[in-house]
PDB file of C-alpha atoms in Angstrom:
ATOM      1  CA  MET F   1     137.541 173.761 163.410  1.00 68.00           C
ATOM      2  CA  THR F   2     133.927 172.525 162.941  1.00 74.00           C
ATOM      3  CA  PHE F   3     131.302 175.142 163.554  1.00 89.00           C
ATOM      4  CA  GLN F   4     128.520 173.377 165.388  1.00 91.00           C
ATOM      5  CA  TYR F   5     125.570 174.767 163.373  1.00 94.00           C
ATOM      6  CA  SER F   6     127.209 173.680 159.946  1.00 93.00           C
ATOM      7  CA  ASP F   7     128.002 170.582 158.135  1.00 91.00           C
ATOM      8  CA  ASP F   8     130.123 172.461 155.610  1.00 90.00           C
ATOM      9  CA  PRO F   9     133.710 173.148 156.937  1.00 89.00           C
ATOM     10  CA  THR F  10     133.937 176.209 154.816  1.00 90.00           C
ATOM     11  CA  LYS F  11     130.785 177.814 156.541  1.00 94.00           C
ATOM     12  CA  ARG F  12     131.400 179.286 159.808  1.00 96.00           C
ATOM     13  CA  TYR F  13     127.773 180.676 160.573  1.00 98.00           C
ATOM     14  CA  HIS F  14     124.391 179.336 161.122  1.00 98.00           C
ATOM     15  CA  SER F  15     122.981 179.454 157.614  1.00 97.00           C
ATOM     16  CA  TRP F  16     119.251 179.562 156.659  1.00 97.00           C
ATOM     17  CA  ASN F  17     119.926 176.473 154.198  1.00 95.00           C
ATOM     18  CA  TYR F  18     121.375 174.536 157.299  1.00 96.00           C
ATOM     19  CA  ALA F  19     118.585 175.465 159.467  1.00 97.00           C
ATOM     20  CA  LEU F  20     115.912 174.323 157.117  1.00 97.00           C
ATOM     21  CA  ARG F  21     117.572 170.961 156.305  1.00 95.00           C
ATOM     22  CA  GLN F  22     117.683 170.382 160.103  1.00 96.00           C
ATOM     23  CA  GLU F  23     114.008 171.245 160.532  1.00 96.00           C
ATOM     24  CA  PHE F  24     112.605 169.464 157.437  1.00 96.00           C
ATOM     25  CA  GLY F  25     115.378 166.849 156.404  1.00 95.00           C
ATOM     26  CA  GLY F  26     115.833 168.186 153.068  1.00 93.00           C
ATOM     27  CA  LYS F  27     115.854 171.229 150.766  1.00 93.00           C
ATOM     28  CA  ILE F  28     113.074 173.602 151.007  1.00 96.00           C
ATOM     29  CA  PHE F  29     111.982 176.260 148.613  1.00 95.00           C
ATOM     30  CA  LYS F  30     111.210 179.726 149.754  1.00 96.00           C
ATOM     31  CA  VAL F  31     108.477 180.975 147.467  1.00 96.00           C
ATOM     32  CA  PRO F  32     108.086 184.866 147.317  1.00 95.00           C
ATOM     33  CA  VAL F  33     104.636 186.171 146.593  1.00 96.00           C
ATOM     34  CA  ASP F  34     103.089 189.581 146.364  1.00 94.00           C
ATOM     35  CA  GLY F  35     100.123 189.673 148.554  1.00 95.00           C
ATOM     36  CA  GLY F  36      98.750 192.833 147.265  1.00 94.00           C
ATOM     37  CA  PHE F  37      99.394 194.844 150.540  1.00 95.00           C
ATOM     38  CA  ASP F  38     100.494 198.447 150.499  1.00 94.00           C
ATOM     39  CA  CYS F  39     102.833 200.358 153.011  1.00 94.00           C
ATOM     40  CA  PRO F  40     101.701 202.754 155.497  1.00 92.00           C
ATOM     41  CA  ASN F  41     104.711 204.685 154.730  1.00 91.00           C
ATOM     42  CA  ARG F  42     103.401 205.166 151.254  1.00 90.00           C
ATOM     43  CA  ASP F  43      99.628 205.554 151.584  1.00 92.00           C
ATOM     44  CA  GLY F  44      99.706 208.359 154.087  1.00 91.00           C
ATOM     45  CA  THR F  45      98.747 206.295 157.221  1.00 93.00           C
ATOM     46  CA  VAL F  46     102.126 207.212 158.857  1.00 92.00           C
ATOM     47  CA  ALA F  47     103.967 209.152 155.883  1.00 90.00           C
ATOM     48  CA  HIS F  48     104.080 209.495 152.163  1.00 88.00           C
ATOM     49  CA  GLY F  49     106.641 208.601 149.621  1.00 87.00           C
ATOM     50  CA  GLY F  50     108.015 205.366 151.350  1.00 89.00           C
ATOM     51  CA  CYS F  51     111.455 204.673 152.414  1.00 92.00           C
ATOM     52  CA  THR F  52     114.169 206.470 150.232  1.00 92.00           C
ATOM     53  CA  PHE F  53     115.863 203.260 149.161  1.00 92.00           C
ATOM     54  CA  CYS F  54     112.661 201.675 148.189  1.00 86.00           C
ATOM     55  CA  SER F  55     111.656 201.117 144.497  1.00 76.00           C
ATOM     56  CA  VAL F  56     108.081 201.595 143.162  1.00 62.00           C
ATOM     57  CA  SER F  57     107.716 197.818 143.344  1.00 58.00           C
ATOM     58  CA  GLY F  58     108.740 197.638 146.995  1.00 52.00           C
ATOM     59  CA  SER F  59     110.991 194.613 147.771  1.00 54.00           C
ATOM     60  CA  GLY F  60     109.353 192.322 145.185  1.00 52.00           C
ATOM     61  CA  ASP F  61     111.337 193.323 142.123  1.00 58.00           C
ATOM     62  CA  MET F  62     112.257 189.573 141.548  1.00 65.00           C
ATOM     63  CA  ILE F  63     108.891 188.147 141.988  1.00 71.00           C
ATOM     64  CA  VAL F  64     107.956 186.404 138.531  1.00 75.00           C
ATOM     65  CA  ALA F  65     104.263 187.312 138.282  1.00 80.00           C
ATOM     66  CA  PRO F  66     103.180 189.684 141.050  1.00 85.00           C
ATOM     67  CA  SER F  67      99.847 190.719 139.531  1.00 86.00           C
ATOM     68  CA  ASP F  68      98.461 187.140 139.233  1.00 94.00           C
ATOM     69  CA  PRO F  69      96.302 185.429 141.918  1.00 95.00           C
ATOM     70  CA  LEU F  70      98.299 184.166 144.908  1.00 97.00           C
ATOM     71  CA  PRO F  71      98.016 180.307 144.055  1.00 96.00           C
ATOM     72  CA  GLN F  72      99.129 181.091 140.418  1.00 95.00           C
ATOM     73  CA  GLN F  73     102.192 183.184 141.778  1.00 95.00           C
ATOM     74  CA  PHE F  74     103.089 180.312 143.952  1.00 96.00           C
ATOM     75  CA  HIS F  75     102.946 177.733 141.101  1.00 95.00           C
ATOM     76  CA  LYS F  76     104.797 179.828 138.513  1.00 95.00           C
ATOM     77  CA  GLU F  77     107.594 180.416 141.148  1.00 95.00           C
ATOM     78  CA  ILE F  78     107.916 176.813 142.079  1.00 96.00           C
ATOM     79  CA  ASP F  79     107.877 175.787 138.470  1.00 95.00           C
ATOM     80  CA  LEU F  80     110.733 177.974 137.750  1.00 94.00           C
ATOM     81  CA  MET F  81     112.564 176.764 140.933  1.00 94.00           C
ATOM     82  CA  HIS F  82     112.083 173.089 139.850  1.00 95.00           C
ATOM     83  CA  GLN F  83     114.149 173.744 136.673  1.00 94.00           C
ATOM     84  CA  LYS F  84     117.204 173.788 138.857  1.00 93.00           C
ATOM     85  CA  TRP F  85     115.992 171.568 141.833  1.00 93.00           C
ATOM     86  CA  PRO F  86     113.468 169.156 140.410  1.00 94.00           C
ATOM     87  CA  HIS F  87     112.994 167.041 143.466  1.00 93.00           C
ATOM     88  CA  VAL F  88     112.081 169.713 146.101  1.00 95.00           C
ATOM     89  CA  GLU F  89     108.562 169.079 147.531  1.00 95.00           C
ATOM     90  CA  GLN F  90     108.286 171.198 150.620  1.00 97.00           C
ATOM     91  CA  TYR F  91     107.729 175.026 150.291  1.00 98.00           C
ATOM     92  CA  ILE F  92     107.748 178.186 152.564  1.00 98.00           C
ATOM     93  CA  VAL F  93     105.679 180.850 150.972  1.00 98.00           C
ATOM     94  CA  TYR F  94     107.220 184.384 151.696  1.00 97.00           C
ATOM     95  CA  PHE F  95     104.811 187.332 151.549  1.00 96.00           C
ATOM     96  CA  GLN F  96     107.652 189.365 150.599  1.00 94.00           C
ATOM     97  CA  ASN F  97     106.347 192.764 148.879  1.00 91.00           C
ATOM     98  CA  PHE F  98     105.680 195.835 150.977  1.00 92.00           C
ATOM     99  CA  THR F  99     103.882 195.405 154.488  1.00 95.00           C
ATOM    100  CA  ASN F 100     101.907 192.246 154.738  1.00 97.00           C
ATOM    101  CA  THR F 101     100.147 193.017 157.714  1.00 97.00           C
ATOM    102  CA  HIS F 102      98.956 196.482 156.697  1.00 96.00           C
ATOM    103  CA  ALA F 103      95.387 195.764 156.355  1.00 97.00           C
ATOM    104  CA  PRO F 104      92.354 194.591 158.536  1.00 98.00           C
ATOM    105  CA  VAL F 105      92.959 191.239 160.048  1.00 98.00           C
ATOM    106  CA  GLU F 106      90.008 189.826 157.912  1.00 98.00           C
ATOM    107  CA  VAL F 107      91.787 190.723 154.687  1.00 98.00           C
ATOM    108  CA  ILE F 108      95.129 189.435 155.833  1.00 98.00           C
ATOM    109  CA  ARG F 109      93.327 185.964 156.861  1.00 98.00           C
ATOM    110  CA  GLU F 110      91.788 185.737 153.426  1.00 98.00           C
ATOM    111  CA  ARG F 111      94.993 186.350 151.660  1.00 97.00           C
ATOM    112  CA  PHE F 112      97.147 184.190 153.765  1.00 98.00           C
ATOM    113  CA  GLU F 113      94.631 181.229 153.701  1.00 98.00           C
ATOM    114  CA  GLN F 114      94.868 181.049 149.903  1.00 97.00           C
ATOM    115  CA  VAL F 115      98.350 179.564 150.075  1.00 97.00           C
ATOM    116  CA  VAL F 116      98.698 177.875 153.481  1.00 96.00           C
ATOM    117  CA  ASN F 117      96.842 174.768 152.358  1.00 94.00           C
ATOM    118  CA  LEU F 118      98.479 174.376 148.946  1.00 97.00           C
ATOM    119  CA  PRO F 119     100.182 171.172 148.227  1.00 96.00           C
ATOM    120  CA  GLY F 120     103.624 171.055 149.800  1.00 97.00           C
ATOM    121  CA  VAL F 121     103.262 174.264 151.761  1.00 98.00           C
ATOM    122  CA  VAL F 122     104.860 173.694 155.303  1.00 98.00           C
ATOM    123  CA  GLY F 123     105.543 177.165 156.406  1.00 98.00           C
ATOM    124  CA  LEU F 124     104.918 180.963 155.966  1.00 98.00           C
ATOM    125  CA  SER F 125     107.226 183.876 156.276  1.00 98.00           C
ATOM    126  CA  VAL F 126     105.631 187.323 156.540  1.00 98.00           C
ATOM    127  CA  GLY F 127     107.552 190.396 155.803  1.00 97.00           C
ATOM    128  CA  THR F 128     106.220 193.361 157.568  1.00 97.00           C
ATOM    129  CA  ARG F 129     106.882 196.602 159.648  1.00 97.00           C
ATOM    130  CA  PRO F 130     106.996 196.882 163.504  1.00 97.00           C
ATOM    131  CA  ASP F 131     104.233 199.466 163.644  1.00 97.00           C
ATOM    132  CA  CYS F 132     101.804 197.119 161.624  1.00 97.00           C
ATOM    133  CA  LEU F 133     101.269 194.555 164.213  1.00 98.00           C
ATOM    134  CA  PRO F 134      98.151 195.499 166.118  1.00 98.00           C
ATOM    135  CA  PRO F 135      96.686 192.888 168.726  1.00 98.00           C
ATOM    136  CA  GLU F 136      94.214 191.283 166.533  1.00 98.00           C
ATOM    137  CA  VAL F 137      96.816 190.599 163.846  1.00 98.00           C
ATOM    138  CA  VAL F 138      99.400 189.222 166.430  1.00 98.00           C
ATOM    139  CA  GLU F 139      96.541 186.878 167.516  1.00 98.00           C
ATOM    140  CA  TYR F 140      96.073 185.616 163.887  1.00 98.00           C
ATOM    141  CA  LEU F 141      99.868 185.015 163.509  1.00 98.00           C
ATOM    142  CA  ALA F 142      99.758 183.197 166.929  1.00 98.00           C
ATOM    143  CA  GLU F 143      97.181 180.876 165.368  1.00 98.00           C
ATOM    144  CA  LEU F 144      99.223 180.266 162.199  1.00 98.00           C
ATOM    145  CA  ASN F 145     102.166 179.531 164.463  1.00 98.00           C
ATOM    146  CA  GLN F 146     100.384 176.527 165.837  1.00 98.00           C
ATOM    147  CA  ARG F 147      99.334 175.239 162.330  1.00 97.00           C
ATOM    148  CA  LEU F 148     102.709 175.627 160.498  1.00 97.00           C
ATOM    149  CA  TYR F 149     106.325 176.768 160.533  1.00 98.00           C
ATOM    150  CA  LEU F 150     105.938 180.588 160.633  1.00 98.00           C
ATOM    151  CA  TRP F 151     108.414 183.490 160.614  1.00 98.00           C
ATOM    152  CA  VAL F 152     107.777 187.159 160.900  1.00 98.00           C
ATOM    153  CA  GLU F 153     110.356 189.335 159.197  1.00 98.00           C
ATOM    154  CA  LEU F 154     110.602 192.729 160.673  1.00 98.00           C
ATOM    155  CA  GLY F 155     112.301 195.570 158.688  1.00 95.00           C
ATOM    156  CA  LEU F 156     114.382 197.469 161.045  1.00 97.00           C
ATOM    157  CA  GLN F 157     117.201 198.617 158.831  1.00 97.00           C
ATOM    158  CA  THR F 158     118.853 200.694 161.433  1.00 98.00           C
ATOM    159  CA  THR F 159     118.871 201.438 165.110  1.00 98.00           C
ATOM    160  CA  TYR F 160     119.824 204.987 164.719  1.00 98.00           C
ATOM    161  CA  GLU F 161     117.144 207.640 164.863  1.00 97.00           C
ATOM    162  CA  HIS F 162     118.805 210.120 162.730  1.00 96.00           C
ATOM    163  CA  THR F 163     119.469 207.560 159.855  1.00 96.00           C
ATOM    164  CA  SER F 164     115.756 206.340 160.339  1.00 96.00           C
ATOM    165  CA  ASP F 165     114.482 209.790 159.889  1.00 95.00           C
ATOM    166  CA  LEU F 166     116.924 210.488 156.911  1.00 93.00           C
ATOM    167  CA  ILE F 167     115.612 207.426 155.110  1.00 95.00           C
ATOM    168  CA  ASN F 168     111.923 208.301 155.868  1.00 92.00           C
ATOM    169  CA  ARG F 169     111.424 205.018 157.805  1.00 94.00           C
ATOM    170  CA  ALA F 170     108.531 206.507 159.824  1.00 91.00           C
ATOM    171  CA  HIS F 171     108.798 204.377 162.960  1.00 95.00           C
ATOM    172  CA  ASP F 172     111.206 204.664 165.740  1.00 96.00           C
ATOM    173  CA  TYR F 173     113.392 201.913 167.428  1.00 97.00           C
ATOM    174  CA  PRO F 174     111.257 201.365 170.610  1.00 97.00           C
ATOM    175  CA  THR F 175     108.427 200.478 168.344  1.00 97.00           C
ATOM    176  CA  TYR F 176     110.480 197.624 166.908  1.00 98.00           C
ATOM    177  CA  VAL F 177     111.603 196.468 170.391  1.00 98.00           C
ATOM    178  CA  ASP F 178     107.999 196.422 171.577  1.00 98.00           C
ATOM    179  CA  ALA F 179     106.819 194.477 168.402  1.00 98.00           C
ATOM    180  CA  VAL F 180     109.348 191.697 168.878  1.00 98.00           C
ATOM    181  CA  ALA F 181     108.389 191.374 172.644  1.00 98.00           C
ATOM    182  CA  ARG F 182     104.641 191.069 171.602  1.00 98.00           C
ATOM    183  CA  LEU F 183     105.529 188.302 168.974  1.00 98.00           C
ATOM    184  CA  ARG F 184     107.725 186.496 171.245  1.00 98.00           C
ATOM    185  CA  LYS F 185     104.895 186.147 173.864  1.00 98.00           C
ATOM    186  CA  HIS F 186     103.468 183.770 171.415  1.00 98.00           C
ATOM    187  CA  ASP F 187     106.741 182.014 170.571  1.00 98.00           C
ATOM    188  CA  ILE F 188     106.544 183.363 167.119  1.00 98.00           C
ATOM    189  CA  LYS F 189     109.971 183.295 165.536  1.00 98.00           C
ATOM    190  CA  VAL F 190     111.227 186.683 164.442  1.00 98.00           C
ATOM    191  CA  CYS F 191     113.873 187.675 161.732  1.00 98.00           C
ATOM    192  CA  THR F 192     115.248 191.238 161.977  1.00 98.00           C
ATOM    193  CA  HIS F 193     116.404 193.015 158.658  1.00 98.00           C
ATOM    194  CA  LEU F 194     119.199 195.273 158.856  1.00 98.00           C
ATOM    195  CA  ILE F 195     121.020 197.301 156.020  1.00 97.00           C
ATOM    196  CA  ASN F 196     124.586 197.941 155.742  1.00 98.00           C
ATOM    197  CA  GLY F 197     125.784 201.237 153.831  1.00 97.00           C
ATOM    198  CA  LEU F 198     122.995 203.606 154.841  1.00 96.00           C
ATOM    199  CA  PRO F 199     123.588 207.220 154.358  1.00 95.00           C
ATOM    200  CA  GLY F 200     126.123 208.606 157.071  1.00 94.00           C
ATOM    201  CA  GLU F 201     126.584 205.235 158.887  1.00 96.00           C
ATOM    202  CA  SER F 202     130.107 204.315 159.587  1.00 97.00           C
ATOM    203  CA  LEU F 203     131.417 200.888 159.681  1.00 98.00           C
ATOM    204  CA  GLU F 204     131.359 201.018 163.466  1.00 98.00           C
ATOM    205  CA  MET F 205     127.709 202.035 163.397  1.00 98.00           C
ATOM    206  CA  MET F 206     126.911 199.133 161.319  1.00 98.00           C
ATOM    207  CA  ARG F 207     128.469 196.860 163.870  1.00 98.00           C
ATOM    208  CA  GLU F 208     126.553 198.819 166.685  1.00 97.00           C
ATOM    209  CA  ASN F 209     123.313 198.203 164.766  1.00 98.00           C
ATOM    210  CA  VAL F 210     123.991 194.312 165.254  1.00 98.00           C
ATOM    211  CA  ARG F 211     125.112 194.721 168.799  1.00 97.00           C
ATOM    212  CA  ARG F 212     121.854 196.874 169.803  1.00 97.00           C
ATOM    213  CA  THR F 213     119.573 194.591 167.862  1.00 97.00           C
ATOM    214  CA  ILE F 214     121.095 191.406 169.710  1.00 96.00           C
ATOM    215  CA  LEU F 215     120.848 193.118 173.249  1.00 95.00           C
ATOM    216  CA  ASP F 216     117.360 194.761 173.049  1.00 96.00           C
ATOM    217  CA  SER F 217     115.332 191.965 171.286  1.00 97.00           C
ATOM    218  CA  ASP F 218     114.837 188.191 171.488  1.00 97.00           C
ATOM    219  CA  ILE F 219     115.284 187.448 167.771  1.00 98.00           C
ATOM    220  CA  GLN F 220     115.640 184.032 166.172  1.00 98.00           C
ATOM    221  CA  GLY F 221     116.924 185.294 162.937  1.00 98.00           C
ATOM    222  CA  ILE F 222     118.764 187.953 161.013  1.00 98.00           C
ATOM    223  CA  LYS F 223     119.012 189.244 157.603  1.00 98.00           C
ATOM    224  CA  LEU F 224     121.902 191.665 156.675  1.00 98.00           C
ATOM    225  CA  HIS F 225     121.678 193.381 153.401  1.00 95.00           C
ATOM    226  CA  LEU F 226     123.700 195.566 151.316  1.00 97.00           C
ATOM    227  CA  MET F 227     122.407 199.038 150.470  1.00 96.00           C
ATOM    228  CA  HIS F 228     121.576 198.729 146.795  1.00 94.00           C
ATOM    229  CA  LEU F 229     121.157 202.128 145.205  1.00 95.00           C
ATOM    230  CA  MET F 230     118.303 201.609 142.617  1.00 93.00           C
ATOM    231  CA  ARG F 231     116.969 203.817 139.930  1.00 92.00           C
ATOM    232  CA  ASN F 232     113.706 205.596 140.562  1.00 89.00           C
ATOM    233  CA  THR F 233     114.305 205.921 144.265  1.00 91.00           C
ATOM    234  CA  LYS F 234     114.649 209.193 146.322  1.00 91.00           C
ATOM    235  CA  MET F 235     117.919 207.972 147.639  1.00 93.00           C
ATOM    236  CA  LEU F 236     119.505 209.027 144.280  1.00 93.00           C
ATOM    237  CA  ARG F 237     119.400 212.444 145.761  1.00 91.00           C
ATOM    238  CA  ASP F 238     121.399 211.466 148.562  1.00 90.00           C
ATOM    239  CA  TYR F 239     123.941 209.946 146.269  1.00 92.00           C
ATOM    240  CA  ALA F 240     124.069 212.935 143.962  1.00 91.00           C
ATOM    241  CA  GLU F 241     124.485 215.169 147.017  1.00 92.00           C
ATOM    242  CA  GLY F 242     127.388 213.300 148.692  1.00 90.00           C
ATOM    243  CA  ARG F 243     125.311 211.951 151.754  1.00 88.00           C
ATOM    244  CA  LEU F 244     125.583 208.202 150.319  1.00 92.00           C
ATOM    245  CA  GLN F 245     128.896 206.490 149.605  1.00 93.00           C
ATOM    246  CA  LEU F 246     128.501 203.111 148.102  1.00 96.00           C
ATOM    247  CA  MET F 247     130.398 200.449 149.918  1.00 97.00           C
ATOM    248  CA  SER F 248     133.393 198.609 148.603  1.00 97.00           C
ATOM    249  CA  LYS F 249     133.247 194.819 148.240  1.00 98.00           C
ATOM    250  CA  ALA F 250     136.310 194.739 150.753  1.00 98.00           C
ATOM    251  CA  ASP F 251     134.489 196.829 153.347  1.00 98.00           C
ATOM    252  CA  TYR F 252     131.371 195.043 152.950  1.00 98.00           C
ATOM    253  CA  VAL F 253     132.931 191.433 153.428  1.00 98.00           C
ATOM    254  CA  SER F 254     134.913 192.924 156.428  1.00 98.00           C
ATOM    255  CA  VAL F 255     131.820 194.418 158.263  1.00 98.00           C
ATOM    256  CA  ILE F 256     129.699 191.254 157.649  1.00 98.00           C
ATOM    257  CA  CYS F 257     132.493 189.082 159.300  1.00 98.00           C
ATOM    258  CA  ASP F 258     132.667 191.540 162.154  1.00 98.00           C
ATOM    259  CA  GLN F 259     128.830 191.342 162.541  1.00 98.00           C
ATOM    260  CA  LEU F 260     128.831 187.572 162.327  1.00 98.00           C
ATOM    261  CA  GLU F 261     131.406 187.476 165.307  1.00 97.00           C
ATOM    262  CA  LEU F 262     128.820 189.331 167.478  1.00 97.00           C
ATOM    263  CA  ILE F 263     125.744 187.338 166.527  1.00 97.00           C
ATOM    264  CA  PRO F 264     124.971 184.496 168.983  1.00 97.00           C
ATOM    265  CA  GLN F 265     125.412 181.069 167.318  1.00 96.00           C
ATOM    266  CA  GLU F 266     121.961 179.904 167.740  1.00 96.00           C
ATOM    267  CA  ILE F 267     120.659 182.933 165.780  1.00 97.00           C
ATOM    268  CA  ILE F 268     119.852 181.778 162.064  1.00 98.00           C
ATOM    269  CA  ILE F 269     121.421 184.065 159.284  1.00 98.00           C
ATOM    270  CA  HIS F 270     118.855 184.218 156.731  1.00 98.00           C
ATOM    271  CA  ARG F 271     120.869 186.323 154.315  1.00 97.00           C
ATOM    272  CA  LEU F 272     124.211 187.958 154.075  1.00 97.00           C
ATOM    273  CA  THR F 273     123.644 189.794 150.949  1.00 92.00           C
ATOM    274  CA  GLY F 274     120.568 190.567 148.634  1.00 84.00           C
ATOM    275  CA  ASP F 275     119.480 190.544 144.959  1.00 83.00           C
ATOM    276  CA  ALA F 276     118.921 193.517 142.976  1.00 84.00           C
ATOM    277  CA  PRO F 277     117.665 193.444 139.261  1.00 85.00           C
ATOM    278  CA  TRP F 278     120.700 194.350 137.091  1.00 87.00           C
ATOM    279  CA  ASP F 279     118.672 196.799 134.948  1.00 88.00           C
ATOM    280  CA  SER F 280     117.603 199.066 137.692  1.00 89.00           C
ATOM    281  CA  LEU F 281     120.911 198.892 139.854  1.00 94.00           C
ATOM    282  CA  VAL F 282     122.774 201.983 140.168  1.00 95.00           C
ATOM    283  CA  GLY F 283     125.441 200.271 142.419  1.00 95.00           C
ATOM    284  CA  PRO F 284     127.468 198.884 143.784  1.00 97.00           C
ATOM    285  CA  MET F 285     127.829 196.772 140.628  1.00 96.00           C
ATOM    286  CA  TRP F 286     130.014 194.234 142.231  1.00 96.00           C
ATOM    287  CA  SER F 287     127.032 193.128 144.333  1.00 96.00           C
ATOM    288  CA  LEU F 288     125.275 191.450 141.084  1.00 95.00           C
ATOM    289  CA  LYS F 289     127.924 188.694 141.649  1.00 94.00           C
ATOM    290  CA  LYS F 290     126.336 187.359 144.637  1.00 94.00           C
ATOM    291  CA  TRP F 291     128.122 183.930 144.839  1.00 94.00           C
ATOM    292  CA  GLU F 292     131.489 185.801 144.643  1.00 96.00           C
ATOM    293  CA  VAL F 293     130.358 187.968 147.730  1.00 97.00           C
ATOM    294  CA  LEU F 294     129.388 184.899 149.793  1.00 97.00           C
ATOM    295  CA  ASN F 295     132.421 183.095 148.781  1.00 97.00           C
ATOM    296  CA  ALA F 296     134.421 186.156 150.087  1.00 98.00           C
ATOM    297  CA  ILE F 297     132.734 186.215 153.210  1.00 98.00           C
ATOM    298  CA  ASP F 298     133.659 182.345 153.820  1.00 97.00           C
ATOM    299  CA  GLN F 299     137.263 182.935 152.846  1.00 97.00           C
ATOM    300  CA  GLU F 300     137.679 185.915 155.216  1.00 98.00           C
ATOM    301  CA  MET F 301     136.195 183.813 158.136  1.00 97.00           C
ATOM    302  CA  LEU F 302     138.467 181.084 157.397  1.00 96.00           C
ATOM    303  CA  LYS F 303     141.528 183.592 156.950  1.00 97.00           C
ATOM    304  CA  ARG F 304     140.601 184.965 160.613  1.00 96.00           C
ATOM    305  CA  ASP F 305     139.946 181.498 161.786  1.00 95.00           C
ATOM    306  CA  SER F 306     136.649 182.946 163.133  1.00 96.00           C
ATOM    307  CA  TYR F 307     133.089 181.927 163.435  1.00 97.00           C
ATOM    308  CA  GLN F 308     129.733 183.301 164.239  1.00 97.00           C
ATOM    309  CA  GLY F 309     129.580 184.197 167.918  1.00 96.00           C
ATOM    310  CA  LYS F 310     133.226 184.399 168.611  1.00 96.00           C
ATOM    311  CA  PHE F 311     132.612 187.701 170.325  1.00 95.00           C
ATOM    312  CA  THR F 312     128.936 187.338 171.102  1.00 88.00           C
ATOM    313  CA  VAL F 313     127.337 190.236 173.044  1.00 69.00           C
ATOM    314  CA  ARG F 314     125.402 189.090 176.143  1.00 62.00           C
ATOM    315  CA  LYS F 315     121.613 189.185 175.912  1.00 60.00           C
ATOM    316  CA  GLU F 316     120.305 191.663 178.312  1.00 55.00           C
ATOM    317  CA  PHE F 317     117.041 192.790 176.629  1.00 49.00           C
ATOM    318  CA  VAL F 318     117.448 196.331 177.973  1.00 48.00           C
ATOM    319  CA  HIS F 319     114.563 198.236 176.661  1.00 47.00           C
ATOM    320  CA  ALA F 320     115.532 200.740 174.030  1.00 44.00           C
ATOM    321  CA  THR F 321     113.772 203.812 175.635  1.00 44.00           C
ATOM    322  CA  ASN F 322     116.211 203.368 178.700  1.00 46.00           C
ATOM    323  CA  ARG F 323     119.298 203.473 176.409  1.00 47.00           C
ATOM    324  CA  SER F 324     120.741 206.937 176.141  1.00 38.00           C
ATOM    325  CA  ALA F 325     123.045 206.019 173.272  1.00 43.00           C
ATOM    326  CA  LEU F 326     119.953 205.761 170.770  1.00 48.00           C
TER     327      LEU F 326
END
């Protein structure tokens, strides 16, 4: 069979790479930078200590020069990328580390504007939390959405309040649903992050996280992550005390394929696994071989003769506060 959102017969899902090539006509670099923002879950605004899975450097462990000025970070990152792909000339700047709308809107504007007009920049992707989108920030994002290709990436991680409390997420699920609705009023594209393998969550709960997200929110993209256990994180205690079981590669591949079958075909799959620095990763160690994991997912979809959206859940946008299952 040929999947309608792929030009590769081995790919049965709507990949980020395919979506960008359709949008821009060629390969695009997504360039991670550290905007110097903090997190409300670390600085005491809503909690202290951060999410239990988060390292001291947030999600920016792989950024080349996080302490440099933003334009210098950008140029160092693309110089490195050009060693492998020398002819790429278009870039999406990814404000990745911590919570990139956790500041007064004047500060956010000053930092974002340092990169949006750099040569070759065609888009911006903003990683943030659902509880850090006050009206004035949403209005600025709406302005940016008129000027360039924009995504807002919302860290949700789980739809289960018990898990959210356990990992010290410090916001509830209805806050996420409301944030998506307010962004979508301005046609801002939203990508939701979910983590597979959080403490206490079964494979069925992981599938249910995707079902709920699709049913309750009008998203255009999704990132599915593996729970990486890192050194110097509070989650090490969960692991030591038996509340966290590291996923096997077989279980991860299987549940990812199950989740893909539930996701409507038009939703872009930004990621199916993540990267972690080898020197701070406790496990699962098989995740370091990223391409083997991605190839295994492709092979399992082919083995099933399946594809993204095969068992799509119907979008009803039932508000989370009315759903007793939560």
